[in-house]
Short mmCIF file of C-alpha atoms in Angstrom, two decimals:
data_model
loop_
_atom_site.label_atom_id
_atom_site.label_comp_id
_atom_site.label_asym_id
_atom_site.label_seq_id
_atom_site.Cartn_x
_atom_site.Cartn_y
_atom_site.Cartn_z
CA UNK A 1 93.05 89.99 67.06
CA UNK A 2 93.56 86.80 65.18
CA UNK A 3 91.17 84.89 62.24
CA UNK A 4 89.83 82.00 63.69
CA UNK A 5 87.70 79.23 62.39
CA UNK A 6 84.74 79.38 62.60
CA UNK A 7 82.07 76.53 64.43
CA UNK A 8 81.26 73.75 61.90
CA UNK A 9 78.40 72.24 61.12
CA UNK A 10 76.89 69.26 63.50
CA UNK A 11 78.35 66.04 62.80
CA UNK A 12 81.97 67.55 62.49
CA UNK A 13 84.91 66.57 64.61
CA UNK A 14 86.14 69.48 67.26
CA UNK A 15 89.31 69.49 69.20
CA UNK A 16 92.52 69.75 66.97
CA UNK A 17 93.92 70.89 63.41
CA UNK A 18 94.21 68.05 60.84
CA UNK A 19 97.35 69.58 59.96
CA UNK A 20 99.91 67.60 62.87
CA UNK A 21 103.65 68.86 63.08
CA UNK A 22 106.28 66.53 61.13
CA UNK A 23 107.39 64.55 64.36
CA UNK A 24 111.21 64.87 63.46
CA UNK A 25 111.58 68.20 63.54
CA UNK A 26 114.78 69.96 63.49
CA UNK A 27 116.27 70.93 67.13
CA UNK A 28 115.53 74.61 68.10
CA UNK A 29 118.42 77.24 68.12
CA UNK A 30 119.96 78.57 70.77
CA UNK A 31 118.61 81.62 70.01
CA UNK A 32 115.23 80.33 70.00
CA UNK A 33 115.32 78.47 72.96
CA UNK A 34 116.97 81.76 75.04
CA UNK A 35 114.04 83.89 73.71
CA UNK A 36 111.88 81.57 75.09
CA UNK A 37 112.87 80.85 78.35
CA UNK A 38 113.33 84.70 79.16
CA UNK A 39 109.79 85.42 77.74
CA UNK A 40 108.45 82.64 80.09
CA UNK A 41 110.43 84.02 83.07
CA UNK A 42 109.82 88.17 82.22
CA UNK A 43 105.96 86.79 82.11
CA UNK A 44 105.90 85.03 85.26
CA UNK A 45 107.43 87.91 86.76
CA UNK A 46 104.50 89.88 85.84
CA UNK A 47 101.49 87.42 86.55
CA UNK A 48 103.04 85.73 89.99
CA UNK A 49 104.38 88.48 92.04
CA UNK A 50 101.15 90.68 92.49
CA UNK A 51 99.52 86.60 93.40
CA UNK A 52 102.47 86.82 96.05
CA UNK A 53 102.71 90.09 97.20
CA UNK A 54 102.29 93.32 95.09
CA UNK A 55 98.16 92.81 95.23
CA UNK A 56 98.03 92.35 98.77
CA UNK A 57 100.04 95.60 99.20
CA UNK A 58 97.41 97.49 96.68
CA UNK A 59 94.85 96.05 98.54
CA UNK A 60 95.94 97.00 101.90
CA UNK A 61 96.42 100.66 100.29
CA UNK A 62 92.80 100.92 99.59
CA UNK A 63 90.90 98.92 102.42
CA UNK A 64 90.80 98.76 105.95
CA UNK A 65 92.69 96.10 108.34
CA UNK A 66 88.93 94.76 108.95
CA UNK A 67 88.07 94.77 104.99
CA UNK A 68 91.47 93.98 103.61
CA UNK A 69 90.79 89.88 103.88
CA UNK A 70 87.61 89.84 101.96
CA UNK A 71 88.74 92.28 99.17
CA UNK A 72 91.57 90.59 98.98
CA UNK A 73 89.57 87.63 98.37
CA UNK A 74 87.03 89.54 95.88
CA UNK A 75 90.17 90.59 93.68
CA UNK A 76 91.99 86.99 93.32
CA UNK A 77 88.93 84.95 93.06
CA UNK A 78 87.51 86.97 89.98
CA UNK A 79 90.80 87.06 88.37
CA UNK A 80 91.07 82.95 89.20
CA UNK A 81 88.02 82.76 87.26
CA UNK A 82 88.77 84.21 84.40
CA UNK A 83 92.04 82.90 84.27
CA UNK A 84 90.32 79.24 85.09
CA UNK A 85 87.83 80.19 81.94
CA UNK A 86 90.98 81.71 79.13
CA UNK A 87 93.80 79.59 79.53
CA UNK A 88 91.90 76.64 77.66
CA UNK A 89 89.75 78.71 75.42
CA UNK A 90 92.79 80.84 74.23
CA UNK A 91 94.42 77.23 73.62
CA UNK A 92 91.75 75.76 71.71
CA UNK A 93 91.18 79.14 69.52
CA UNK A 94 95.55 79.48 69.03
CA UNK A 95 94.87 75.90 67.12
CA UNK A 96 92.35 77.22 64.66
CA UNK A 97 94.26 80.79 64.19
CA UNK A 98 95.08 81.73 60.60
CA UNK A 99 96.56 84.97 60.59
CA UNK A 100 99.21 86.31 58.71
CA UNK A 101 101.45 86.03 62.11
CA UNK A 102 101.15 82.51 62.52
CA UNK A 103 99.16 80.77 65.08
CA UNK A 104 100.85 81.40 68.33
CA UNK A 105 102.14 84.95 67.71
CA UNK A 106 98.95 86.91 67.82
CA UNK A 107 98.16 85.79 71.25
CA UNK A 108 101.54 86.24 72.39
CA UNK A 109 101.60 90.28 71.33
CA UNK A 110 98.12 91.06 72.00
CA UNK A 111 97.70 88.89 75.50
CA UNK A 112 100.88 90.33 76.48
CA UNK A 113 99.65 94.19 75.90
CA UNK A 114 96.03 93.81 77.13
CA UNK A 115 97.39 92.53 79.94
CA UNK A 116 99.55 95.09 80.52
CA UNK A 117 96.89 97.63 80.31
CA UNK A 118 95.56 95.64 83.14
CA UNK A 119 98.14 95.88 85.60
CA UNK A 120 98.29 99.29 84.75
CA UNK A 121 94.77 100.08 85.83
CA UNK A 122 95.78 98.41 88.95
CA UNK A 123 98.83 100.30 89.66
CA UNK A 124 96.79 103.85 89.50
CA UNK A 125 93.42 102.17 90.83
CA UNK A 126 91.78 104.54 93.56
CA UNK A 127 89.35 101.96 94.56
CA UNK A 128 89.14 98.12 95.28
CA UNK A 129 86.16 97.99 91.95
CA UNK A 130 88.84 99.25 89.73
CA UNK A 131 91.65 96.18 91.44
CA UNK A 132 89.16 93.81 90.43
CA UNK A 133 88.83 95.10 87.06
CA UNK A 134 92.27 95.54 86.54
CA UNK A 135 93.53 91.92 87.65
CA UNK A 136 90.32 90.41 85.46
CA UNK A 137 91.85 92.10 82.37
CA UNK A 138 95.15 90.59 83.61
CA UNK A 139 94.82 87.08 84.11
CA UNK A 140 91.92 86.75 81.06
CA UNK A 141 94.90 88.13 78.76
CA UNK A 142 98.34 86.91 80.31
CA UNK A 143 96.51 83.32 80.45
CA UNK A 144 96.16 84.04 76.57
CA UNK A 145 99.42 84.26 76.14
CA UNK A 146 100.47 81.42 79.06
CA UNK A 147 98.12 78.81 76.56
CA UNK A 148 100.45 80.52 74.01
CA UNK A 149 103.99 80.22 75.39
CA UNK A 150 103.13 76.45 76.80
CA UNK A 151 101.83 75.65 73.47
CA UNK A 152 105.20 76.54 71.66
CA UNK A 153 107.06 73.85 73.81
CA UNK A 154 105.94 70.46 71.70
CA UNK A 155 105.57 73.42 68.50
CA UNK A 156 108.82 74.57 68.52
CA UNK A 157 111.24 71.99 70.30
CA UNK A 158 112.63 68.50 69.00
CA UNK A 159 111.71 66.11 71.60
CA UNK A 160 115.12 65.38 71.83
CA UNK A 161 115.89 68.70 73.74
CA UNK A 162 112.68 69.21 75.15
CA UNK A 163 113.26 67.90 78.94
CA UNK A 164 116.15 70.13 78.96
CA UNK A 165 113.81 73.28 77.87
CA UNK A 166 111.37 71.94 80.03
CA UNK A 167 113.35 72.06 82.71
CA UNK A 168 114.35 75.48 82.38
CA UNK A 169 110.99 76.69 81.88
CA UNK A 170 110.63 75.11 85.32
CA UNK A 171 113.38 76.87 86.89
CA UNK A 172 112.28 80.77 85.29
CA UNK A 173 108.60 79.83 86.79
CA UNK A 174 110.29 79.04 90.06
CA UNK A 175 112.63 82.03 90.13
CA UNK A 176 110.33 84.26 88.38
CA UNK A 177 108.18 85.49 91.99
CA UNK A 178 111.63 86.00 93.77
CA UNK A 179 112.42 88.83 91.42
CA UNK A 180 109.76 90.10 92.04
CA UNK A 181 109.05 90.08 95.35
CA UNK A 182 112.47 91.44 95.61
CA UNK A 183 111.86 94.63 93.47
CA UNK A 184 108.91 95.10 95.27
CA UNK A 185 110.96 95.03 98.52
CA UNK A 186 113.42 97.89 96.80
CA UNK A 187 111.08 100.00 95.83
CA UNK A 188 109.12 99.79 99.37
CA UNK A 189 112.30 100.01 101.11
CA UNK A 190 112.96 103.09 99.05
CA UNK A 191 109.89 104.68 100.07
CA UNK A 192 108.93 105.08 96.11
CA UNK A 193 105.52 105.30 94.63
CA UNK A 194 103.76 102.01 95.08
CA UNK A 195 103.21 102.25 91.06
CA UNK A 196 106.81 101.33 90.50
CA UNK A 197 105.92 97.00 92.13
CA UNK A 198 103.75 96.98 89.28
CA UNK A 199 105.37 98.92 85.98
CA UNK A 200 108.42 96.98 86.63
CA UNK A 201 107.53 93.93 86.26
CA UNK A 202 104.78 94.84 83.90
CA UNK A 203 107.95 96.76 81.29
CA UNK A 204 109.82 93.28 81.47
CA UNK A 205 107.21 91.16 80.54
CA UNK A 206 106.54 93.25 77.25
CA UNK A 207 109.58 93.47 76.62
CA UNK A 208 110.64 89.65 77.33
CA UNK A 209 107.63 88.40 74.97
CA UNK A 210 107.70 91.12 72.29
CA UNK A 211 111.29 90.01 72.20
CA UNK A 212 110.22 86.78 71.75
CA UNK A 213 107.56 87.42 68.81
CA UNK A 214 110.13 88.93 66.68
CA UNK A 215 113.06 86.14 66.06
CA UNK A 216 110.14 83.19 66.63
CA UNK A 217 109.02 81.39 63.27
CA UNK A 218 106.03 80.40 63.94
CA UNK A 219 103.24 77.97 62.17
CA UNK A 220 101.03 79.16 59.94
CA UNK A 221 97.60 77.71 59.35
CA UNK A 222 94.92 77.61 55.96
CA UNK A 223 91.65 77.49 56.48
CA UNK A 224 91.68 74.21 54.48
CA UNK A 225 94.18 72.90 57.08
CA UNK A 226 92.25 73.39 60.11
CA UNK A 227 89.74 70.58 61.34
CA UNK A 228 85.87 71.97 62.06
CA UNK A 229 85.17 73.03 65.12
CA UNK A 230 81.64 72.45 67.19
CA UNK A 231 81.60 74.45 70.78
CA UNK A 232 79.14 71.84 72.70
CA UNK A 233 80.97 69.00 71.14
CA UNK A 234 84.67 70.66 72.70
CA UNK A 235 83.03 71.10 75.84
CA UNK A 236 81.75 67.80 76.12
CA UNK A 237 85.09 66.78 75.51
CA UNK A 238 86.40 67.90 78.83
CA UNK A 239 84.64 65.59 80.70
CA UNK A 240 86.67 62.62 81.78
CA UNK A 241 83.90 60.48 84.07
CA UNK A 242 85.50 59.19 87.15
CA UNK A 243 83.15 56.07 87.24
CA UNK A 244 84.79 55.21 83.92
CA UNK A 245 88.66 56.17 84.96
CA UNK A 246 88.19 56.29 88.68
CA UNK A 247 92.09 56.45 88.51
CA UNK A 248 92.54 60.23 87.08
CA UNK A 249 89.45 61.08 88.87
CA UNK A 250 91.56 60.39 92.22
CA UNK A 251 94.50 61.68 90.88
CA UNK A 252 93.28 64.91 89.83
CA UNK A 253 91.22 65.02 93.27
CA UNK A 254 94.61 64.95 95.42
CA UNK A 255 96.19 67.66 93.10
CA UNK A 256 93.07 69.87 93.72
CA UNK A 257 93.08 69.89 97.73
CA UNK A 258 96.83 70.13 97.44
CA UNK A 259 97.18 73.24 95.56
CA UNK A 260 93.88 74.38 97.57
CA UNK A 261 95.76 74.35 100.98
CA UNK A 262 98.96 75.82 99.11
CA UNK A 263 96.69 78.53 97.59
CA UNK A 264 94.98 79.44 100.97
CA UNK A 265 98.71 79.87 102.50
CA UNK A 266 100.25 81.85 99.21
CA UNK A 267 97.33 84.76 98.98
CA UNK A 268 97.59 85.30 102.50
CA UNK A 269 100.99 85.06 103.68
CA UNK A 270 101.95 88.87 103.63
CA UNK A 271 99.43 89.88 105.86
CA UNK A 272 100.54 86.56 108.46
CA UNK A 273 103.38 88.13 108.33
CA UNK A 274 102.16 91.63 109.09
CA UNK A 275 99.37 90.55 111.47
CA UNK A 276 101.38 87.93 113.76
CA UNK A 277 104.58 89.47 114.13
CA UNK A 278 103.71 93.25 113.75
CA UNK A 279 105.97 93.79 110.41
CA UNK A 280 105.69 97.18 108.77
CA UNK A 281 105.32 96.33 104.43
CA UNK A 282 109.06 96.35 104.00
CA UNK A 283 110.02 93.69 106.60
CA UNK A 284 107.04 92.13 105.45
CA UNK A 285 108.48 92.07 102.57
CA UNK A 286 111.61 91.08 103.32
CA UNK A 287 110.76 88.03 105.22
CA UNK A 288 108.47 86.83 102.70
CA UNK A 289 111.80 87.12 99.95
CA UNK A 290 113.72 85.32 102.20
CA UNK A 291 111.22 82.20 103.26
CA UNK A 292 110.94 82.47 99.15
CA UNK A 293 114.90 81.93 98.51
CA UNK A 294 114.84 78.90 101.49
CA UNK A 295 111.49 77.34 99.74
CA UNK A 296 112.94 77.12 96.77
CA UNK A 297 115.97 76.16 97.11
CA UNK A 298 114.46 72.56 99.20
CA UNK A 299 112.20 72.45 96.88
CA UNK A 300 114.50 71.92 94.05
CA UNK A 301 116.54 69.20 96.03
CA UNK A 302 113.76 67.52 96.87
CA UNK A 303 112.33 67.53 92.95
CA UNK A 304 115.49 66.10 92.18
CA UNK A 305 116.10 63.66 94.31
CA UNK A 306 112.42 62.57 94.32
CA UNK A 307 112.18 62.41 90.73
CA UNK A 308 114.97 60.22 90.85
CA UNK A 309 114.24 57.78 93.61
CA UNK A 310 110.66 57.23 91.88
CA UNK A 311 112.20 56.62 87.95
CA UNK A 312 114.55 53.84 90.50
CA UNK A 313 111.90 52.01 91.75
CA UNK A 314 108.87 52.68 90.13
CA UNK A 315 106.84 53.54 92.24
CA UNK A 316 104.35 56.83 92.54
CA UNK A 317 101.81 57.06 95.11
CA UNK A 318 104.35 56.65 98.49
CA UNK A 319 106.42 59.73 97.15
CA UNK A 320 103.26 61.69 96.81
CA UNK A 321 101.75 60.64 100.11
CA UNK A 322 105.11 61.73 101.44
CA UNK A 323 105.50 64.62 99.57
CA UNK A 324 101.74 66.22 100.63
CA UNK A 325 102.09 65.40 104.46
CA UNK A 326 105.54 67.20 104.35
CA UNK A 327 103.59 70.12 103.04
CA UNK A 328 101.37 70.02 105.43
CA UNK A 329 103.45 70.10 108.04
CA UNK A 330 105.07 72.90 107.12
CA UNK A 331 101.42 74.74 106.78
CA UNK A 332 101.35 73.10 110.62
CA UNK A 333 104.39 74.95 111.50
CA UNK A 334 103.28 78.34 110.17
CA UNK A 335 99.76 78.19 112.37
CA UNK A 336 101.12 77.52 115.51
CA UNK A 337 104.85 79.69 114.94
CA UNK A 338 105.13 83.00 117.53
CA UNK A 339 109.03 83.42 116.51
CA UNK A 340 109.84 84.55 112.74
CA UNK A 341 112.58 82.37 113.12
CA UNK A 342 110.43 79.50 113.14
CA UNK A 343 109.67 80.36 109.89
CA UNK A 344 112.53 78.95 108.34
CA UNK A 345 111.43 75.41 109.51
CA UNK A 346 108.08 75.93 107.74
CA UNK A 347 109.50 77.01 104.59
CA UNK A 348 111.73 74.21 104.61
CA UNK A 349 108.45 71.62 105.16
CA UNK A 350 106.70 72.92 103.02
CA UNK A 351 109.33 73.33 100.21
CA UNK A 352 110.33 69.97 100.76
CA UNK A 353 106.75 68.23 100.21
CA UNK A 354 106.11 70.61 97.60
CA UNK A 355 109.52 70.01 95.46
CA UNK A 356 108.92 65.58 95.72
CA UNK A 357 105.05 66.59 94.81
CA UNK A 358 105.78 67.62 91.71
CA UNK A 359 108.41 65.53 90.85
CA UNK A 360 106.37 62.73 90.89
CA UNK A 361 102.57 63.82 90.84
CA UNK A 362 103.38 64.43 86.91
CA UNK A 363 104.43 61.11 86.56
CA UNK A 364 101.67 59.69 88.51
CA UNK A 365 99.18 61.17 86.39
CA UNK A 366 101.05 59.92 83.40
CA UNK A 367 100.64 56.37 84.54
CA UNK A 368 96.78 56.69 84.88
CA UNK A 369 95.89 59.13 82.04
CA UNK A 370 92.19 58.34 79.89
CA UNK A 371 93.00 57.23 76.11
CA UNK A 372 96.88 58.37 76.67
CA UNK A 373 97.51 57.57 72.96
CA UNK A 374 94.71 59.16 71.41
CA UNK A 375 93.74 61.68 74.12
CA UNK A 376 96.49 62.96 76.15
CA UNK A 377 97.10 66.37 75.20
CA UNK A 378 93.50 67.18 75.96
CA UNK A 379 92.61 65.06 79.07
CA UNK A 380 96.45 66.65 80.17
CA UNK A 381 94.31 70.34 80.10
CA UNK A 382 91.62 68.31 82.35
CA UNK A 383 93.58 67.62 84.60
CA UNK A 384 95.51 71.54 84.68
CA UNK A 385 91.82 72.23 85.90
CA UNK A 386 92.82 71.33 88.73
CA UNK A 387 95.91 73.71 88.84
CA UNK A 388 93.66 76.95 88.31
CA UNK A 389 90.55 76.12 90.49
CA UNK A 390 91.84 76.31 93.74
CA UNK A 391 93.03 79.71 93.03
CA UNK A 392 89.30 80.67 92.78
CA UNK A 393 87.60 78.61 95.48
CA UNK A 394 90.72 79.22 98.12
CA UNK A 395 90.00 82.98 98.23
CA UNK A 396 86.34 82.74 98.49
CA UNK A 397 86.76 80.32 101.70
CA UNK A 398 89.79 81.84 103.16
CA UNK A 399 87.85 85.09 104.79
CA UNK A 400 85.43 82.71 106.92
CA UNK A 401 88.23 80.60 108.21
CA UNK A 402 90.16 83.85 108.93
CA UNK A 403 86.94 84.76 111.08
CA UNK A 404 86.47 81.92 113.31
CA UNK A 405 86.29 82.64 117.09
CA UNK A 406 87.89 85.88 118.09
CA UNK A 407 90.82 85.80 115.74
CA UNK A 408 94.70 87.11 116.59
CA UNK A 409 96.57 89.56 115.48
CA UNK A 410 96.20 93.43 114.36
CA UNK A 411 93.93 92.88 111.72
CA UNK A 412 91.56 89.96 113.17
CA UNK A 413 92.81 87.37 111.00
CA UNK A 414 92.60 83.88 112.68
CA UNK A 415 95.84 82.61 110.63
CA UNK A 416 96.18 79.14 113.26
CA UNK A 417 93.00 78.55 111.93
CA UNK A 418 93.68 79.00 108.51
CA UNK A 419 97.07 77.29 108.60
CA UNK A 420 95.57 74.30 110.43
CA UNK A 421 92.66 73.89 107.70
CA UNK A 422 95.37 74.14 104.73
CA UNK A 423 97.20 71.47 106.72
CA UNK A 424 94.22 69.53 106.98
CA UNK A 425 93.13 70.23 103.27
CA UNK A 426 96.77 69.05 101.97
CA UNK A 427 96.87 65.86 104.21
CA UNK A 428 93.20 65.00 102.81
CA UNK A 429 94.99 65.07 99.32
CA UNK A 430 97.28 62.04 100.13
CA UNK A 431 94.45 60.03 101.47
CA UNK A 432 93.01 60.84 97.65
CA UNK A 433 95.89 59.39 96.38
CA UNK A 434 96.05 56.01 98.73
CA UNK A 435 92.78 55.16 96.53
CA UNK A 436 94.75 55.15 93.05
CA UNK A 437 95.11 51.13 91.57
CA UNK A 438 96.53 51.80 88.46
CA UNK A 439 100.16 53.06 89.89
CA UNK A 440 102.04 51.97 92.62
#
C-alpha cells in the first residue's frame, strides 16, 4: 500500500518524524478546507450509520428475535476491536510513509476502498460469520483512513483557522448518522432491497474521500527524513501510569464509563424501539431519525453554551459532573418510558449532558495532560483509548444485562435493565471526575 520505515535498531528513538511542519504555515484554501470537511462527513456517513442502525437491521435479517442481541453483540465488538487496534497503528505507520503519494494519501485511497469492500460483503452477507467479517474489514480500514483524515487537521491547516475547521469537522461528525439513518428510513419505507442502507452511504464515502485525494497536496517524506522506529519502545510509550499522573488517569477513567453507558444505549436503541413499543423497521426507523434531529440539536446548545460558561469562569470538573448526570438521566428516562412520546424528554437529557460533556471534557483533559509540551500529541491518542474501548466491552456486556430476570418485550430484551445500568455506568463517571486536583 504505502513504503514505510522500517524498525530501527535498539537504542533508537520511536514515535515521530524528525522532519516537523514549518509552524507558520500558509492558511488552507477554501477549496481545501471544503474537500475536507465533505470527505470527513461522506466518511462518517459510511462508518456511523450501520453503528446506529443499518447493522442492527442486517442483523435482525439473519437471526432470530432470541439470537439477534448476542450477534448483534458478536458483530460490533469484533469490529470495536479492530478499530480499537488500527486507528493508532495506521497513525503511527502514516508518519513513517514515503510513497510517491505523500504520507496521508495512501491511507486515505486504499482505507477508503478496502473498506468499502467491507460493507459490501455485509450488504450481500447470507450469514451472521460473513457480518462479522465484513464490519472487521470495515472498521480495520475506515479507521485507516479516520487516523488519516484527523491527521491532516494540524498537517494541512494554519492554526489560525483551525478552530473554525475544527468546528466544522464537529458539526459533519454530528450530522453525518442523521443522513444516514434517514436514507435508511427511505429506502425501508420504500420497501427496496435492504442492500441499498449500505451502497449508499458506502458510494458517498468513496466518492467524498477520492474527491478529497485528488486536489489535496500532501507531505512527502525521505527515508533520511523519517526518525527510527522500535515497535516495543512505541508501545511502551502508550503507557501513561496513573500513580505518576493520577490526574489523566481519572480523567480518562470518567470518559471511559461515560461513553460505555452511551455505547450500551446507541447499539441497542433500534431494537428498544422495536421491542417496547411494537414498531415495525420503518417506524423504528423513523423514531430513531427523529430522537436523532432533537439530540442533536440540545446537544449543540448545550456545547455552546457550556463551552462558554467554562472559558468564563474557569472552571472544569462542575460542568462535567453536570454534564454526565444529565446524561444519565436521560438513559433513566428511556428505561422506565411506556409512551414514545416520552422519548423526546430522554433525547433531550441525554443530548443535553452529552453536548456540555464535550464541551468541556476536552478542556479538562487539556488542563491535566502528562508532559503537555513534549508529549501531547501522543498521550492525546492515550487518552482517545478511551473513545474506542467502550465500543468493544459495551457489546460484550450488553446481552447479559438484556437477560436479567424474565425480560419485556417481543424479543426478551430487559431494556429497564439495561437503561438503568448505563445510567448507573454514566453517573459513576462523574464521581471519577470529583477525584481530579489538578482542574477545578
Amino acid at each position: 500500500m504505502a513504503d514505510v520505515q522500517a524498525p530501527a535498531p535498539a537504542g533508537q528513538s520511536p514515535a515521530s518524524p524528525t522532519h516537523v511542519p514549518e509552524a507558520g504555515r500558509a492558511a488552507a484554501g477554501t477549496g481545501t478546507v471544503v474537500a475536507y470537511v465533505l470527505a470527513f462527513f461522506a466518511l462518517y456517513i459510511a462508518v456511523l450509520t450501520p453503528v446506529v442502525s443499518t447493522l442492527a437491521l442486517k442483523v435482525d435479517a439473519l437471526s432470530t428475535p432470541e439470537t439477534r442481541a448476542a450477534d448483534l453483540a458478536l458483530v460490533t465488538g469484533v469490529g470495536a476491536f479492530f478499530a480499537f487496534v488500527a486507528n493508532p497503528v495506521a497513525g503511527a505507520l502514516s508518519d513513517r510513509t514515503t510513497s510517491r503519494l505523500g504520507i496521508r494519501r495512501p491511507w486515505l485511497l486504499w482505507g477508503v476502498l478496502l473498506g468499502a469492500v467491507g460493507l459490501l460483503l455485509i450488504a450481500f452477507a447470507p450469514a451472521i460469520w460473513m457480518v462479522v467479517i465484513g464490519w472487521a474489514v470495515t472498521q480495520a480500514a475506515m479507521n485507516g483512513t479516520q487516523a488519516a483524515l484527523q491527521a491532516l487537521l494540524p498537517d494541512q491547516v494554519a492554526e489560525t483557522q483551525r478552530a473554525r475547521v475544527s468546528s466544522l469537522l464537529g458539526m459533519a461528525q454530528q450530522l453525518a448518522p442523521l443522513v444516514g439513518i434517514a436514507l435508511a428510513f427511505g429506502f425501508t419505507a420504500a420497501g427496496a432491497n435492504e442492500i441499498w442502507i449500505f451502497l449508499v452511504p458506502t458510494f458517498l464515502a468513496v466518492v467524498g474521500v477520492l474527491a478529497l485525494v485528488a486536489v489535496l497536496k500532501d507531505r512527502r517524506l525521505d527515508r533520511a527524513d523519517v526518525a527510527p522506529f522500535r515497535l516495543g519502545v512505541f508501545l511502551k510509550g502508550f503507557w501513561v501510569s496513573p500513580r505518576q499522573h493520577p490526574d489523566f488517569a481519572w480523567t480518562f477513567l470518567g470518559r471511559f464509563l461515560m461513553l460505555f453507558g452511551f455505547a450500551l444505549y446507541n447499539t441497542y436503541q433500534l431494537y428498544f424501539l422495536i421491542d417496547r413499543f411494537g414498531f415495525d423497521n420503518a417506524t423504528a426507523l423513523s423514531w430513531q431519525l427523529r430522537l436523532m434531529v432533537v439530540q442533536a440539536v440540545v446537544m449543540v446548545v448545550a456545547s455552546l453554551l457550556g463551552g462558554v460558561l467554562s472559558d468564563r469562569t474557569g472552571r472544569r470538573k462542575v460542568f462535567v459532573v453536570v454534564a454526565t448526570l444529565l446524561a444519565g438521566a436521560g438513559l433513566l428516562t428511556f428505561a422506565l418510558v411506556q409512551g414514545p412520546g416520552t422519548l423526546y424528554l430522554g433525547a433531550s437529557l441525554f443530548g443535553a449532558g452529552l453536548g456540555a460533556y464535550f464541551a468541556v471534557d476536552l478542556a479538562l483533559v487539556t488542563d491535566v495532560l502528562p508532559n503537555a509540551e513534549t508529549e501531547a500529541a501522543k498521550n492525546m491518542g492515550v487518552f482517545n483509548i478511551a473513545n474506542a474501548l467502550p465500543q468493544s466491552v459495551a457489546p460484550a456486556l450488553a446481552p447479559a444485562f438484556l437477560a436479567i430476570g424474565s425480560g419485556t418485550g417481543a424479543g426478551g430484551g430487559n431494556y429497564t435493565a439495561l437503561f438503568a445500568i448505563s445510567a448507573v455506568i454514566v453517573a459513576l463517571g462523574a464521581v471519577a471526575t470529583l477525584f481530579i486536583r489538578g482542574a477545578r
